[in-house]
CSV table of C-alpha atoms in Angstrom, one decimal:
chain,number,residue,atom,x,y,z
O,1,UNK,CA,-5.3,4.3,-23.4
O,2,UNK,CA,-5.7,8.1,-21.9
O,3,UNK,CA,-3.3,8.7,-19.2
O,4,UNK,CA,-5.5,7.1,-16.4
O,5,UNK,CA,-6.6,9.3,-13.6
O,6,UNK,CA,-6.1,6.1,-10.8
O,7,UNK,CA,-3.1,3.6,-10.8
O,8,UNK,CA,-3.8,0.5,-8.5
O,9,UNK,CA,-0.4,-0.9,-7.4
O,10,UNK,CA,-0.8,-4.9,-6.4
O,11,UNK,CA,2.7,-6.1,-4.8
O,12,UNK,CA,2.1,-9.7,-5.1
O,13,UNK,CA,4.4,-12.9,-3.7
O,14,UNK,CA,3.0,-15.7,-4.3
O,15,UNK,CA,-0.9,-14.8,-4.8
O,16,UNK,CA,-1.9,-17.2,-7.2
O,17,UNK,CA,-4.9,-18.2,-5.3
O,18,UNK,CA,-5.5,-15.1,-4.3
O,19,UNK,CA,-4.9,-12.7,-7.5
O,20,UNK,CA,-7.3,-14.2,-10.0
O,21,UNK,CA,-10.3,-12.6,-7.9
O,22,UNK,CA,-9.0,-9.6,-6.8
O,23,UNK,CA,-8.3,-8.6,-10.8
O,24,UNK,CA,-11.8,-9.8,-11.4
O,25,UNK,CA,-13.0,-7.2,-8.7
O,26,UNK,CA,-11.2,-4.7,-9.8
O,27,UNK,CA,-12.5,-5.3,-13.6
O,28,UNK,CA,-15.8,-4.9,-12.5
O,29,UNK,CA,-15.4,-2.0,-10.2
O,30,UNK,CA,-12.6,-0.1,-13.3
O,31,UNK,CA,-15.9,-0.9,-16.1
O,32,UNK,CA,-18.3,1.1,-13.7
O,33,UNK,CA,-16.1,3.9,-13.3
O,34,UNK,CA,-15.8,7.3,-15.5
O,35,UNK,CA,-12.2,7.7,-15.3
O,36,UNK,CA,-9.6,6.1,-16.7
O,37,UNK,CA,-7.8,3.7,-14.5
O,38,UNK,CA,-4.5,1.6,-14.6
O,39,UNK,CA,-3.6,-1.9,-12.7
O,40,UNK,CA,0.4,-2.7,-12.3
O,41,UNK,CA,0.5,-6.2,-10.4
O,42,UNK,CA,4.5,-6.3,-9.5
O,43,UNK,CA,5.5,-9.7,-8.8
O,44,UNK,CA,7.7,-10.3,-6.2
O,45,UNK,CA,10.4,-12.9,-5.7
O,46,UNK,CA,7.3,-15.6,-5.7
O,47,UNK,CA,7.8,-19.8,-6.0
O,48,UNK,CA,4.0,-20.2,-7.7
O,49,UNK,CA,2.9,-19.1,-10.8
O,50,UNK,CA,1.7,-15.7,-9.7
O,51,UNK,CA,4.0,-14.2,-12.3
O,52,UNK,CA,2.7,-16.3,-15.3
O,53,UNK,CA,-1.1,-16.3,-14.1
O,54,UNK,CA,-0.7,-12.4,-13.6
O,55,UNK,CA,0.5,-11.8,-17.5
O,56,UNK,CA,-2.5,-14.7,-18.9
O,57,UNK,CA,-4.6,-11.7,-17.4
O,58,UNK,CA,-3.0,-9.1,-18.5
O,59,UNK,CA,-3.7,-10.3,-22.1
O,60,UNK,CA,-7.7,-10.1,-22.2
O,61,UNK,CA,-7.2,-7.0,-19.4
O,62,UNK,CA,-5.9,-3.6,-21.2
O,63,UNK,CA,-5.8,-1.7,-18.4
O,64,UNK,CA,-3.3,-4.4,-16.8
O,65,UNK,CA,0.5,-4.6,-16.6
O,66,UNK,CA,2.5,-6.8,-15.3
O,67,UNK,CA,6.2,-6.3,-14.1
O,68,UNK,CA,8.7,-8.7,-12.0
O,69,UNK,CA,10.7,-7.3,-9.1
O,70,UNK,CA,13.0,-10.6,-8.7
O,71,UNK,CA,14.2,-9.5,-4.7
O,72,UNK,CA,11.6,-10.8,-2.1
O,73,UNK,CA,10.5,-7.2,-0.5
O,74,UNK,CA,7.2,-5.6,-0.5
O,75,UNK,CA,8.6,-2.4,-0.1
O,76,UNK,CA,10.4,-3.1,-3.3
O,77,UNK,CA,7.4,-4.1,-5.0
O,78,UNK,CA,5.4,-0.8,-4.1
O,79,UNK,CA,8.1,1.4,-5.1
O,80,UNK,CA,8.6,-0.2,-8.5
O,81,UNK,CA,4.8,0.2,-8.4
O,82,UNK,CA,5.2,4.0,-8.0
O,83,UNK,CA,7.7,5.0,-9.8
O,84,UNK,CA,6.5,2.7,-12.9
O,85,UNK,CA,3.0,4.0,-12.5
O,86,UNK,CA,1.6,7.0,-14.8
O,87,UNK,CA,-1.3,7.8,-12.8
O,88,UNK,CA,-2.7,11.4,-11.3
O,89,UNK,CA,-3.4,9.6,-7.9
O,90,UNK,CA,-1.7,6.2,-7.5
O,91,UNK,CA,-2.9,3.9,-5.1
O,92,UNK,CA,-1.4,0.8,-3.3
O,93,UNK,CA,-3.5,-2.1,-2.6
O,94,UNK,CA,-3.0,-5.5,-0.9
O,95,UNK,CA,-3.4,-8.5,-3.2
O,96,UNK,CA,-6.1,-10.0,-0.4
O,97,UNK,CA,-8.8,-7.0,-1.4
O,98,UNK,CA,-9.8,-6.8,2.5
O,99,UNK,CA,-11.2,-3.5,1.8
O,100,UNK,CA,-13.6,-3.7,-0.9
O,101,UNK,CA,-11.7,-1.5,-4.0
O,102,UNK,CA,-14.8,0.9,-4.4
O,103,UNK,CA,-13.5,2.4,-1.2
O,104,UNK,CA,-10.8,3.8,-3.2
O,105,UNK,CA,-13.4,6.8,-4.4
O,106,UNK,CA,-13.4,8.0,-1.1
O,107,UNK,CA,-9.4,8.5,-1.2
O,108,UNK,CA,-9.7,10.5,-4.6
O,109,UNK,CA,-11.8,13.6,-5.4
O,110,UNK,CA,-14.2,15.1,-5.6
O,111,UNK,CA,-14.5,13.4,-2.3
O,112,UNK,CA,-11.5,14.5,-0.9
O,113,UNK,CA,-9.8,17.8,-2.6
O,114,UNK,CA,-6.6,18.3,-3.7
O,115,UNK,CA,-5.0,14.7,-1.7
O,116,UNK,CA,-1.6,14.5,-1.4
O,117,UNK,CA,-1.4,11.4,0.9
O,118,UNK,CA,-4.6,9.7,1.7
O,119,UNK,CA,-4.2,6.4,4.2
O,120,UNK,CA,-6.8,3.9,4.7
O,121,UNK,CA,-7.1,3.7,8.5
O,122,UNK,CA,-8.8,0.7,10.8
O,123,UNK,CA,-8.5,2.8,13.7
O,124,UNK,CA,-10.2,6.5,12.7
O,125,UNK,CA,-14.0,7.1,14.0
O,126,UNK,CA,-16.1,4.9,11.9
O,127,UNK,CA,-13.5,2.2,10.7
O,128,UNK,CA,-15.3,-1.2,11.3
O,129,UNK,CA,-12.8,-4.4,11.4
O,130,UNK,CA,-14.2,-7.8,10.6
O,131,UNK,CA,-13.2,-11.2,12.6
O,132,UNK,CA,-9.7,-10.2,13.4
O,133,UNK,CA,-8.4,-12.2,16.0
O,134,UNK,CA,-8.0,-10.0,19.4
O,135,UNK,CA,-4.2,-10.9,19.9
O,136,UNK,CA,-3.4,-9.5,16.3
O,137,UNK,CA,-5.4,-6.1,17.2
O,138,UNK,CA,-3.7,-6.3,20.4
O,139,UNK,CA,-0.4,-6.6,18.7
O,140,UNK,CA,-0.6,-4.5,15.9
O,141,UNK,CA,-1.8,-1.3,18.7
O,142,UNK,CA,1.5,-1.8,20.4
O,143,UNK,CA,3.2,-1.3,17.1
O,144,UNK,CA,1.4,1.5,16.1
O,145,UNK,CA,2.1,3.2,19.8
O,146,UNK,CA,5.8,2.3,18.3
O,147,UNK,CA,5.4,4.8,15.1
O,148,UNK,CA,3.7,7.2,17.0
O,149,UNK,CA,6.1,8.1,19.5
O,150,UNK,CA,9.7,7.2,17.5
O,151,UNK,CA,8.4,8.2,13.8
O,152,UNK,CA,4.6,9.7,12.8
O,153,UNK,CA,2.9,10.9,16.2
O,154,UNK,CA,-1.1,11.2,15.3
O,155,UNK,CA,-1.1,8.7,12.9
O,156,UNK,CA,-3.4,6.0,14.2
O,157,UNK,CA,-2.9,3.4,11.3
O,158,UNK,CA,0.0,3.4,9.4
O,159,UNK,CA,0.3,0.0,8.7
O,160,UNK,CA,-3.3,-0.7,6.8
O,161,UNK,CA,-2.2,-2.5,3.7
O,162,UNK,CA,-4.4,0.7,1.5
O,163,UNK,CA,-2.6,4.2,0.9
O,164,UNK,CA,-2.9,6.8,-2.0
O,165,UNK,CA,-0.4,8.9,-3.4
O,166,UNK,CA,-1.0,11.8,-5.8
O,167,UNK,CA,2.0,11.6,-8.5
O,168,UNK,CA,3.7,14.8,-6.9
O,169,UNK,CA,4.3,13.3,-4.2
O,170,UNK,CA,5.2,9.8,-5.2
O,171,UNK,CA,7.9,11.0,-7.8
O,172,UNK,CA,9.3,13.1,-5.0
O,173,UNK,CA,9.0,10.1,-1.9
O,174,UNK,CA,10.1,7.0,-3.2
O,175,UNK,CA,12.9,7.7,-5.2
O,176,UNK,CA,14.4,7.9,-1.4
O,177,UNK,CA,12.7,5.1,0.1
O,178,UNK,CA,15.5,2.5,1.6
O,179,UNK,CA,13.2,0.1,3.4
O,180,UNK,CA,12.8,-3.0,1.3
O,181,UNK,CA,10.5,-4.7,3.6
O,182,UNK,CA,6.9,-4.0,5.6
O,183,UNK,CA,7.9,-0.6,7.3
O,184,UNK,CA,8.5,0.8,4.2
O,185,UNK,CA,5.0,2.4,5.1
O,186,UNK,CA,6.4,4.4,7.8
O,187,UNK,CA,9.6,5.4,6.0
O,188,UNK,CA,7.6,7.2,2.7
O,189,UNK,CA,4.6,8.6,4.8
O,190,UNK,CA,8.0,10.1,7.5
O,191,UNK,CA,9.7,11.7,4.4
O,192,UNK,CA,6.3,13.0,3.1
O,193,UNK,CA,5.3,14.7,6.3
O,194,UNK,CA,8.9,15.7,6.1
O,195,UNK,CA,8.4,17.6,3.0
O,196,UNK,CA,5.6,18.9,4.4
O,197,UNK,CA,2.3,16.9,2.8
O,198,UNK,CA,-0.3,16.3,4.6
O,199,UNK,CA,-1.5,12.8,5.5
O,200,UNK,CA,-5.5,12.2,5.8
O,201,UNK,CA,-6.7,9.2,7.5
O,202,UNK,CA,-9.8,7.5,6.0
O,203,UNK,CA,-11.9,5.4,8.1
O,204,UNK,CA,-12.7,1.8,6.2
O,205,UNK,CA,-14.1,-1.0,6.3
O,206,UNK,CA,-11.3,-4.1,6.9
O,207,UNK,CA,-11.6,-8.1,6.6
O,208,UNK,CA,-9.2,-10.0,8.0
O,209,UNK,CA,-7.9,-12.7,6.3
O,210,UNK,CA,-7.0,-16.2,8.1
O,211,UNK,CA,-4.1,-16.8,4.7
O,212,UNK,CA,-2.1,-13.5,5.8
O,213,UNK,CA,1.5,-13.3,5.8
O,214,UNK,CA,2.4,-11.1,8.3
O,215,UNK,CA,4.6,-13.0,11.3
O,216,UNK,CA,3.5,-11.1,14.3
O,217,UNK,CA,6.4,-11.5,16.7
O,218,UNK,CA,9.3,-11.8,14.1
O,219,UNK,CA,7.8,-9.1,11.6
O,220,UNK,CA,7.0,-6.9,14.6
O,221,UNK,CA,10.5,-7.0,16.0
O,222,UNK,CA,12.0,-6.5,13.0
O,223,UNK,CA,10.1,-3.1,12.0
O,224,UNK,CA,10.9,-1.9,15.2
O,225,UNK,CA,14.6,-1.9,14.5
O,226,UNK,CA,13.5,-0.5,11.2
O,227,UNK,CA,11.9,2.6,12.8
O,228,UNK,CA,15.3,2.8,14.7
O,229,UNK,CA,17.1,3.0,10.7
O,230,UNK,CA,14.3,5.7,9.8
O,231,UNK,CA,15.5,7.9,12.4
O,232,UNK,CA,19.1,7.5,11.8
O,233,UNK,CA,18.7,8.3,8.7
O,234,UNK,CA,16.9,11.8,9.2
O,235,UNK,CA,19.3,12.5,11.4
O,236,UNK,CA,22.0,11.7,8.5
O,237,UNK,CA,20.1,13.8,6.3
O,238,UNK,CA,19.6,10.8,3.7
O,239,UNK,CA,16.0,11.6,2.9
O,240,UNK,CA,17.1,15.4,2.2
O,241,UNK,CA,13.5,16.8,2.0
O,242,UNK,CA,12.7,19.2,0.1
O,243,UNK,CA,10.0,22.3,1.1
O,244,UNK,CA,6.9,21.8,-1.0
């Protein structure tokens, strides 16, 4: 295989149900496409078959392959993701597919030049978000107010499960990634804007899905003291940026 223009990174715990479309989807969509693209699924610490299901496709899928991050984290997922990944641009994407992948051309160029760090944003003029509950938009808005003032002020999204990375900037960010869990979002797109990349926001459409697995109130709580750890950690000089 050419080394592939696109890696799509799919952190997956316990996705059986889930996977087997979203890797159809994505078949479809990487067949219509002129560039050369790679899929790493990394399993993560899952009790189903995800893991097994995941590798029975990745025998009639070329583009597809499959690795096994045994610690429960999805932060620990994506960064195996990255750092595995040979991609020009490499992209993360939630196992649920609630933004339909042909989005991901508007992340890459020509439609965008020269990306470094490209987030899908529900929040950005245009974004359009499909039967989510109230409470979790409500929720998720306090959050984000959260980021903005302790961590990434003008980001409006940071938490949108869709993000591209071009390879620069991956080799360069999540080697120092600590987080292990959910915020791990805010830690890599803090040490970018650190190094001094530029972070686009790309309005999308977004369907929310009644099987998600974020815990508001717990998961919540706990990011917050995460964005506590990212600043203490700047301050500490542990992401030691480096000018672009």
């Amino acid at each position: 295989m050419d080394k592939p223009f696109l890696s799509i990174i799919i952190p997956a715990h316990n996705e059986e149900n889930r996977l087997p479309q979203t890797l159809e989807e994505i078949d479809r969509f990487i067949q219509s496409q002129a560039y050369a693209v790679e899929v790493l699924v990394i399993e993560n610490g899952s009790r189903d078959r995800t893991f097994e299901l995941a590798r029975e496709y990745a025998a009639r899928m070329p583009f597809l392959h499959v690795f096994q991050e045994t610690a429960r984290g999805k932060g620990l997922a994506v960064k195996r993701g990255m750092l595995e990944a040979r991609g020009d641009y490499r992209f993360i994407c939630d196992a649920d597919l609630s933004m339909p992948i042909a989005e991901v051309n508007r992340f890459l160029p020509p439609q965008l030049q020269d990306p470094h760090v490209v987030i899908g944003s529900r929040e950005a003029p245009g974004a359009v978000r499909y039967n989510e509950p109230a409470y979790r938009h409500f929720i998720g808005r306090i959050f984000n107010m959260m980021v903005r003032v302790l961590a990434l002020p003008g980001l409006q999204d940071t938490q949108c499960g869709f993000k591209l990375f071009s390879a620069e900037v991956a080799e360069k960010v999540f080697p120092l990634q600590t987080l292990a869990g959910m915020s791990f979002d805010v830690e890599v797109l803090y040490i970018a804007r650190m190094m001094g990349y530029p972070i686009v926001e790309v309005a999308i459409p977004w369907y929310f899905s009644a099987e998600s697995r974020v815990r508001l109130f717990e998961d919540s709580m706990r990011m917050a003291g995460d964005l506590l750890t990212i600043r203490r950690n700047a301050r500490q000089g542990v992401y030691s940026p480096v000018p672009r």
